[in-house]
Coordinates of C-alpha atoms and ligand atoms in Angstrom, one line a residue:
M5 CA 58.8 -61.5 1.3
C6 CA 58.2 -59.1 4.2
I7 CA 60.5 -56.1 4.2
V8 CA 58.8 -53.4 6.1
S9 CA 59.8 -54.6 9.5
S10 CA 62.8 -56.5 10.5
P11 CA 63.3 -60.1 9.2
G12 CA 65.6 -60.6 11.9
R13 CA 68.9 -60.7 10.0
G14 CA 71.7 -59.0 11.8
G15 CA 75.2 -57.9 11.4
L16 CA 77.3 -55.9 8.9
G17 CA 76.9 -56.9 5.3
I18 CA 73.2 -57.0 5.7
K19 CA 71.4 -57.3 2.2
I20 CA 68.2 -55.7 1.7
P21 CA 66.1 -57.0 -1.0
R22 CA 65.8 -54.8 -4.1
L23 CA 62.3 -55.7 -5.4
K24 CA 62.7 -53.5 -8.4
R25 CA 59.6 -54.9 -10.1
T26 CA 58.8 -51.8 -12.2
A27 CA 62.3 -51.3 -13.5
D28 CA 61.1 -52.2 -17.0
S29 CA 57.9 -49.9 -16.7
P30 CA 58.3 -46.8 -19.0
I31 CA 57.3 -43.6 -17.5
Q32 CA 53.6 -42.7 -18.3
R33 CA 51.7 -39.5 -17.4
L34 CA 49.1 -40.1 -14.8
E35 CA 45.5 -39.1 -15.7
A36 CA 45.0 -35.7 -14.3
P37 CA 43.3 -35.3 -10.9
L38 CA 40.1 -33.2 -10.4
R39 CA 42.0 -31.0 -7.9
V40 CA 45.4 -30.6 -6.3
R41 CA 46.4 -29.2 -2.9
L42 CA 49.6 -27.3 -2.7
S43 CA 51.3 -26.8 0.6
I44 CA 52.0 -23.1 1.2
D45 CA 53.3 -23.2 4.7
A46 CA 55.4 -20.1 5.4
M47 CA 54.4 -18.7 2.0
T48 CA 52.1 -15.9 1.0
P49 CA 49.4 -16.8 -1.5
L50 CA 49.4 -14.7 -4.5
V51 CA 45.9 -15.8 -5.8
T52 CA 42.5 -15.8 -4.1
A53 CA 39.5 -18.2 -4.4
G54 CA 37.9 -17.9 -7.8
D55 CA 41.0 -16.8 -9.6
R56 CA 41.9 -18.7 -12.8
V57 CA 45.6 -19.8 -13.3
E58 CA 47.5 -21.2 -16.1
S59 CA 49.8 -24.3 -15.7
G60 CA 53.2 -23.1 -14.4
C61 CA 51.7 -19.8 -12.8
L62 CA 53.3 -18.7 -9.7
V63 CA 50.6 -19.0 -7.0
A64 CA 52.5 -18.5 -3.6
E65 CA 55.9 -17.5 -2.5
S66 CA 57.8 -16.8 0.7
S67 CA 58.4 -13.2 1.7
G68 CA 61.7 -11.5 1.1
N69 CA 62.9 -11.8 4.7
A70 CA 62.3 -15.6 4.9
H71 CA 65.5 -17.6 5.7
W72 CA 65.1 -19.6 2.4
Y73 CA 62.9 -18.5 -0.4
R74 CA 60.3 -21.1 -1.4
C75 CA 57.6 -20.7 -4.0
S76 CA 54.9 -22.8 -5.6
H77 CA 53.4 -23.0 -9.1
A78 CA 50.1 -24.4 -10.5
P79 CA 50.9 -27.7 -12.0
L80 CA 47.8 -27.5 -14.4
S81 CA 45.4 -24.9 -15.6
S82 CA 42.9 -24.6 -12.9
T83 CA 40.7 -22.4 -10.8
V84 CA 41.5 -21.6 -7.2
S85 CA 38.9 -23.0 -5.0
A86 CA 40.4 -22.5 -1.5
N87 CA 43.0 -20.2 -0.3
G88 CA 45.3 -20.9 2.7
H89 CA 42.9 -22.8 4.8
S90 CA 44.1 -25.0 7.4
T91 CA 44.1 -28.8 7.0
T92 CA 45.0 -31.8 9.0
G93 CA 46.6 -35.1 8.1
Q94 CA 46.8 -34.3 4.5
H95 CA 50.5 -33.7 3.9
E96 CA 53.3 -36.2 3.3
N97 CA 54.0 -36.9 7.0
G98 CA 50.3 -37.5 7.5
N99 CA 49.9 -35.4 10.5
G100 CA 49.8 -31.9 12.0
S101 CA 48.2 -29.0 10.3
A102 CA 49.3 -26.9 7.5
R103 CA 48.2 -24.2 5.1
S104 CA 47.4 -25.2 1.5
L105 CA 46.0 -23.9 -1.7
E106 CA 43.3 -26.0 -3.5
L107 CA 43.1 -25.8 -7.3
L108 CA 40.4 -27.3 -9.4
I109 CA 41.9 -28.6 -12.5
E110 CA 40.3 -27.7 -15.8
E111 CA 39.1 -30.6 -18.0
D112 CA 41.2 -29.8 -21.0
S113 CA 44.3 -28.7 -19.1
T114 CA 47.6 -29.8 -20.8
P115 CA 50.8 -30.3 -19.0
L116 CA 53.6 -27.6 -19.6
G117 CA 55.3 -27.9 -22.9
R118 CA 58.9 -27.3 -24.0
C119 CA 60.1 -23.7 -24.9
D120 CA 63.7 -23.6 -25.5
H121 CA 64.9 -20.0 -24.7
Y122 CA 68.2 -20.1 -22.9
H123 CA 71.5 -21.4 -24.1
P124 CA 72.7 -22.7 -20.7
A125 CA 76.4 -21.9 -21.8
E126 CA 75.5 -18.2 -21.7
L127 CA 74.4 -18.2 -18.2
D128 CA 76.6 -17.2 -15.2
P129 CA 76.3 -19.0 -11.9
E130 CA 74.2 -16.5 -10.3
E131 CA 71.6 -16.6 -13.1
I132 CA 71.4 -20.5 -12.8
R133 CA 70.9 -20.2 -9.0
D134 CA 68.2 -17.5 -9.6
I135 CA 66.3 -19.6 -12.1
A136 CA 66.4 -22.6 -9.7
R137 CA 65.1 -20.4 -6.9
R138 CA 62.3 -18.9 -8.9
A139 CA 61.4 -22.3 -10.4
G140 CA 60.8 -23.5 -6.8
L141 CA 63.3 -26.4 -7.3
L142 CA 63.7 -28.7 -4.3
G143 CA 65.7 -31.8 -3.6
M144 CA 63.7 -34.7 -5.0
G145 CA 65.5 -37.5 -3.2
G146 CA 63.3 -37.0 -0.2
G147 CA 65.0 -34.1 1.7
M148 CA 63.2 -31.2 -0.3
F149 CA 66.1 -28.9 0.5
P150 CA 66.1 -25.8 -1.9
T151 CA 68.2 -26.5 -4.8
Y152 CA 69.5 -22.9 -5.2
V153 CA 70.8 -23.1 -1.6
K154 CA 72.7 -26.3 -2.5
L155 CA 74.0 -24.5 -5.5
S156 CA 75.5 -21.7 -3.3
P157 CA 78.2 -23.5 -1.3
T158 CA 80.8 -21.3 0.6
D159 CA 83.4 -24.0 0.1
P160 CA 85.3 -24.5 -3.1
I161 CA 83.7 -27.3 -5.1
D162 CA 85.4 -29.4 -7.8
W163 CA 82.8 -32.2 -8.1
V164 CA 79.2 -32.6 -8.8
I165 CA 77.8 -36.2 -8.1
I166 CA 74.3 -37.1 -9.4
N167 CA 73.0 -39.7 -7.0
G168 CA 71.1 -42.3 -8.9
C169 CA 71.6 -45.1 -6.4
E170 CA 67.8 -45.4 -5.5
S171 CA 68.7 -47.8 -2.7
E172 CA 65.2 -48.4 -1.3
P173 CA 63.3 -51.6 -2.4
Y174 CA 60.5 -51.1 -5.0
L175 CA 61.6 -47.6 -6.2
T176 CA 62.6 -47.4 -9.8
C177 CA 61.6 -43.8 -10.8
D178 CA 65.1 -42.4 -11.0
H179 CA 66.3 -45.5 -12.7
R180 CA 63.6 -44.9 -15.5
V181 CA 64.3 -41.1 -15.7
L182 CA 68.0 -41.9 -16.3
L183 CA 67.1 -44.6 -18.9
E184 CA 64.6 -42.3 -20.8
H185 CA 65.9 -38.8 -20.1
R186 CA 69.6 -39.1 -19.5
D187 CA 70.4 -36.2 -21.7
E188 CA 68.3 -34.1 -19.5
V189 CA 69.9 -35.3 -16.4
E190 CA 73.4 -34.8 -17.9
C191 CA 72.5 -31.2 -18.9
G192 CA 71.3 -30.5 -15.2
M193 CA 74.6 -32.0 -14.0
R194 CA 76.6 -29.5 -16.3
L195 CA 74.4 -26.7 -15.1
A196 CA 75.1 -27.5 -11.4
M197 CA 78.8 -27.8 -12.3
Q198 CA 78.6 -24.3 -13.9
A199 CA 76.7 -22.9 -10.9
V200 CA 79.2 -24.1 -8.3
G201 CA 82.5 -23.9 -10.4
A202 CA 82.9 -27.5 -10.3
T203 CA 85.3 -29.0 -13.2
Q204 CA 84.2 -32.6 -12.9
G205 CA 80.8 -34.3 -12.7
T206 CA 79.6 -37.9 -12.7
I207 CA 76.3 -39.9 -12.4
V208 CA 76.4 -42.8 -10.1
T209 CA 73.8 -45.5 -10.4
A210 CA 72.7 -48.4 -8.2
K211 CA 75.4 -49.8 -6.0
D212 CA 75.4 -53.3 -4.2
D213 CA 74.8 -51.9 -0.8
Y214 CA 71.6 -50.2 0.5
L215 CA 73.7 -47.5 2.2
D216 CA 75.7 -46.5 -1.0
G217 CA 73.1 -44.0 -1.8
Y218 CA 74.0 -42.2 1.5
E219 CA 75.9 -39.1 0.6
P220 CA 79.1 -39.5 2.7
R221 CA 79.3 -43.2 1.8
L222 CA 78.8 -42.3 -2.0
I223 CA 81.5 -39.7 -1.8
Q224 CA 83.8 -42.0 -0.1
K225 CA 83.3 -44.8 -2.6
V226 CA 83.4 -42.6 -5.7
L227 CA 86.1 -40.1 -4.7
N228 CA 87.8 -41.6 -1.7
R229 CA 87.0 -38.5 0.4
Q230 CA 85.8 -38.6 3.9
V231 CA 83.0 -36.2 4.9
P232 CA 83.9 -35.2 8.4
K233 CA 81.5 -36.2 11.2
G234 CA 78.7 -33.5 11.3
G235 CA 80.0 -32.1 8.0
R236 CA 78.5 -31.6 4.6
P237 CA 79.6 -33.0 1.2
S238 CA 80.6 -29.4 0.4
H239 CA 83.3 -29.6 3.1
V240 CA 85.0 -32.1 0.9
G241 CA 84.4 -30.1 -2.4
V242 CA 81.5 -32.1 -3.6
V243 CA 77.8 -31.1 -4.3
V244 CA 75.4 -34.1 -4.6
L245 CA 72.1 -33.9 -6.4
N246 CA 69.3 -36.3 -7.0
V247 CA 68.6 -37.6 -10.5
Q248 CA 65.2 -35.9 -10.8
S249 CA 66.6 -32.8 -9.2
A250 CA 69.2 -32.5 -11.9
Q251 CA 66.5 -33.1 -14.6
A252 CA 64.4 -30.4 -12.9
L253 CA 67.4 -28.0 -13.0
H254 CA 67.7 -28.6 -16.8
R255 CA 64.0 -28.1 -17.4
A256 CA 64.0 -24.9 -15.3
V257 CA 67.0 -23.4 -17.2
C258 CA 66.5 -24.8 -20.7
E259 CA 62.7 -25.0 -20.9
H260 CA 61.6 -22.2 -18.3
R261 CA 59.6 -25.0 -16.6
P262 CA 59.0 -24.6 -12.8
L263 CA 58.8 -27.6 -10.6
V264 CA 55.3 -28.8 -11.0
D265 CA 55.4 -32.5 -11.3
R266 CA 57.7 -35.5 -10.7
V267 CA 58.0 -39.4 -11.6
V268 CA 56.7 -41.5 -8.8
T269 CA 56.9 -45.2 -8.6
V270 CA 53.6 -46.8 -7.7
D271 CA 53.8 -50.5 -6.5
G272 CA 52.7 -53.1 -4.0
N273 CA 50.8 -56.3 -4.2
T274 CA 47.6 -54.5 -4.0
I275 CA 48.1 -52.5 -7.2
Q276 CA 46.8 -53.8 -10.6
R277 CA 48.9 -51.3 -12.8
P278 CA 52.2 -50.8 -11.0
G279 CA 54.7 -48.5 -12.8
N280 CA 56.3 -45.1 -13.0
Y281 CA 54.1 -42.1 -13.4
V282 CA 54.5 -38.4 -13.9
V283 CA 52.2 -37.1 -11.1
P284 CA 51.4 -33.3 -10.6
L285 CA 52.6 -32.1 -7.2
G286 CA 49.6 -31.7 -4.8
T287 CA 47.8 -34.8 -6.2
E288 CA 46.0 -36.9 -3.5
I289 CA 47.6 -40.4 -3.1
R290 CA 44.0 -41.7 -3.3
H291 CA 43.7 -40.5 -7.0
V292 CA 47.1 -42.1 -7.9
L293 CA 46.3 -45.4 -6.4
D294 CA 42.7 -45.4 -7.9
I295 CA 44.1 -44.9 -11.3
C296 CA 46.6 -47.7 -10.8
G297 CA 43.7 -50.0 -9.8
V298 CA 44.5 -50.5 -6.1
D299 CA 42.4 -53.1 -4.2
W300 CA 41.6 -51.0 -1.2
D301 CA 40.3 -54.1 0.7
Q302 CA 43.7 -55.7 0.5
A303 CA 45.7 -52.7 1.0
Q304 CA 47.0 -53.0 4.6
R305 CA 49.4 -50.1 4.6
V306 CA 50.0 -47.1 2.2
I307 CA 53.5 -45.8 2.3
A308 CA 55.0 -42.6 0.7
G309 CA 58.6 -43.2 -0.3
G310 CA 60.3 -46.6 0.1
P311 CA 59.4 -49.2 2.6
I312 CA 62.3 -48.5 4.9
M313 CA 62.6 -44.7 4.9
G314 CA 59.2 -43.9 3.8
S315 CA 56.3 -43.1 6.1
P316 CA 52.8 -44.6 6.4
V317 CA 50.3 -42.0 5.0
Q318 CA 46.5 -41.5 4.6
P319 CA 45.0 -41.5 1.1
E320 CA 44.3 -37.8 1.5
T321 CA 48.1 -37.1 1.8
V322 CA 49.3 -35.4 -1.3
V323 CA 52.3 -36.0 -3.5
T324 CA 55.2 -33.6 -2.9
A325 CA 58.6 -32.9 -4.6
G326 CA 60.1 -35.6 -2.3
T327 CA 57.6 -38.4 -3.0
G328 CA 59.6 -41.0 -4.9
G329 CA 57.1 -43.8 -4.2
I330 CA 53.5 -44.7 -3.4
L331 CA 53.2 -48.3 -2.1
A332 CA 50.0 -50.0 -1.2
L333 CA 51.1 -53.1 0.5
S334 CA 49.2 -56.2 1.2
G335 CA 49.3 -58.2 4.6
D336 CA 52.0 -60.6 3.2
E337 CA 54.3 -57.6 2.3
I338 CA 54.4 -56.2 5.9
S339 CA 54.4 -57.4 9.4
E340 CA 53.8 -55.3 12.4
P341 CA 56.8 -54.7 14.8
N342 CA 56.6 -57.5 17.5
H343 CA 58.0 -55.3 20.4
N344 CA 59.9 -58.5 21.7
P345 CA 62.3 -57.6 24.5
C346 CA 65.8 -56.3 23.4
I347 CA 68.4 -59.2 23.6
R348 CA 71.3 -56.7 23.6
C349 CA 72.8 -58.2 20.4
G350 CA 74.2 -54.9 19.4
N351 CA 73.1 -55.3 15.8
C352 CA 71.4 -51.9 15.7
Q353 CA 74.6 -50.1 16.6
E354 CA 76.8 -52.4 14.5
V355 CA 74.9 -51.7 11.2
C356 CA 74.4 -48.0 11.8
P357 CA 76.3 -45.7 9.4
R358 CA 76.7 -43.2 12.2
A359 CA 77.6 -45.9 14.9
L360 CA 74.8 -44.5 17.0
P361 CA 73.9 -46.4 20.1
S362 CA 70.2 -46.1 19.2
R363 CA 68.8 -48.1 22.1
Q364 CA 70.7 -46.1 24.8
L365 CA 69.8 -42.9 23.0
L366 CA 66.1 -43.8 23.0
R367 CA 66.3 -44.5 26.7
R368 CA 68.2 -41.2 27.4
P369 CA 67.8 -38.9 24.4
T370 CA 70.6 -36.5 23.6
D371 CA 71.4 -34.3 20.7
Q372 CA 73.6 -37.1 19.3
L373 CA 70.2 -38.6 18.1
L374 CA 69.9 -35.7 15.7
E375 CA 72.8 -37.3 13.9
C376 CA 70.5 -40.1 12.8
I377 CA 69.9 -40.0 9.0
E378 CA 66.8 -42.2 9.4
C379 CA 68.1 -44.9 7.1
G380 CA 66.2 -47.7 9.0
M381 CA 69.1 -50.2 9.1
C382 CA 68.8 -50.5 12.9
Q383 CA 65.1 -51.5 12.7
F384 CA 65.8 -53.7 9.7
S385 CA 68.6 -55.6 11.5
C386 CA 66.9 -56.0 14.9
P387 CA 66.0 -59.6 15.7
A388 CA 63.5 -58.5 18.4
Q389 CA 61.6 -56.4 15.7
Q390 CA 61.5 -53.4 17.7
P391 CA 60.1 -50.3 16.0
I392 CA 63.5 -48.4 16.5
L393 CA 63.1 -46.0 13.5
Q394 CA 59.6 -44.8 14.5
E395 CA 60.7 -44.3 18.1
I396 CA 63.9 -42.4 16.7
R397 CA 61.7 -40.0 14.6
K398 CA 59.5 -39.3 17.6
A399 CA 62.4 -38.7 19.9
K400 CA 64.0 -36.4 17.3
S401 CA 60.9 -34.5 16.9
H402 CA 60.7 -34.0 20.7
L403 CA 64.4 -33.0 21.0
R404 CA 64.0 -30.4 18.2
D405 CA 60.9 -29.0 19.9
A406 CA 62.9 -28.8 23.2
N407 CA 65.8 -27.1 21.4
D408 CA 63.5 -24.6 19.8
L409 CA 61.9 -23.7 23.1
N410 CA 65.3 -23.2 24.8
S411 CA 66.7 -21.2 22.0
Ligands
SF4_8 S1 68.1 -45.0 11.3 FE1 69.6 -43.7 12.4 S2 70.2 -45.0 14.3 FE2 69.3 -46.3 12.8 S3 70.9 -47.1 11.7 FE3 70.2 -45.4 10.5 S4 71.3 -43.6 11.2 FE4 71.7 -45.3 12.7
SF4_9 S1 67.3 -53.2 19.9 FE1 68.3 -54.7 21.1 S2 67.7 -56.7 19.9 FE2 67.3 -55.0 18.6 S3 69.2 -54.9 17.4 FE3 69.4 -53.5 19.1 S4 70.5 -54.5 20.7 FE4 69.6 -56.1 19.2

């Protein structure tokens, strides 16, 4: 069944096929790549070409006056081969240029092990935030927002919700992490509660509706609290973390382990060995797909993320903290947008969780478009199969550029 572009079903209550074919595939560690490329945009490299680094070693960090601190660690023992050069088309969004650090992986490099040092109960909130900050923890649901910032809300917080809804078709990596490492996720949740002063926490797994993973909807369903328009979950006393973000917090605090890898679902009809793999950050998607037995002749489109909210990428693109899936889709799994004329059915606005009049906003873009959460429901429900989401992403980027110029 084609799900990448609209199948032409409209109206509220729209069902998106789940296609969780890898739900029973246990997590495996992917064979190590020969090299990784870490994005160090807005960071200062701490190593130079020729340096040898151990796995977990800090290799770049943002300067003290950066708005948000970011840092990057070597995922495996390696030698620095290139330092801070500019590359094009190699990052998750597949375009633009970015500075990166290339590390050549040693043949006998082993992944970071466990070393229980801290007793989490002994830590105060500031210590937990500082560990999250120095471990380079980022939101792993796709947003890649620094975890330490999320754990520093200015509003009083009483609940932490771990979002395990994983609504996108194909993706099952969070489901497997919860199945195989639930104790680690629960520990991460308790640490997050400790950090923000929450007294209650819960892990929420798959709901029936694709949009149930959308934070305001999740909070409304679980706690019956309404996040105000333009507001954040913290405005109603809630912090929401992704499953793997919570696991990473546990590993950073209890095992002294920085963020160096993540579990990624690899799927699509062109893949011989679909499944859930632990992949070092900075690994090229080409390496992941080769190891999983992709048939490059049949792969019509490679997507980082899920088929609805994810982005088409090049094989040179690297895995980041936000890459939940790598899909190599065959011709029968996709269809190109048809660009048929709009029939003014209103579906796109009706299904939009923000009630945005997307067609009007694309004709005459205003800042209201920036409220779009890029859920893709408008495109999925459009009987004319218009590429609404792609156009929205372009328009949002132009609006942000224009706003930056005027500020
Ligand atoms: S992608 Fe944006 S405009 Fe489209 S339905 Fe989702 S929030 Fe609304
Ligand atoms: S773009 Fe036009 S045809 Fe497509 S859902 Fe919106 S109103 Fe309907």
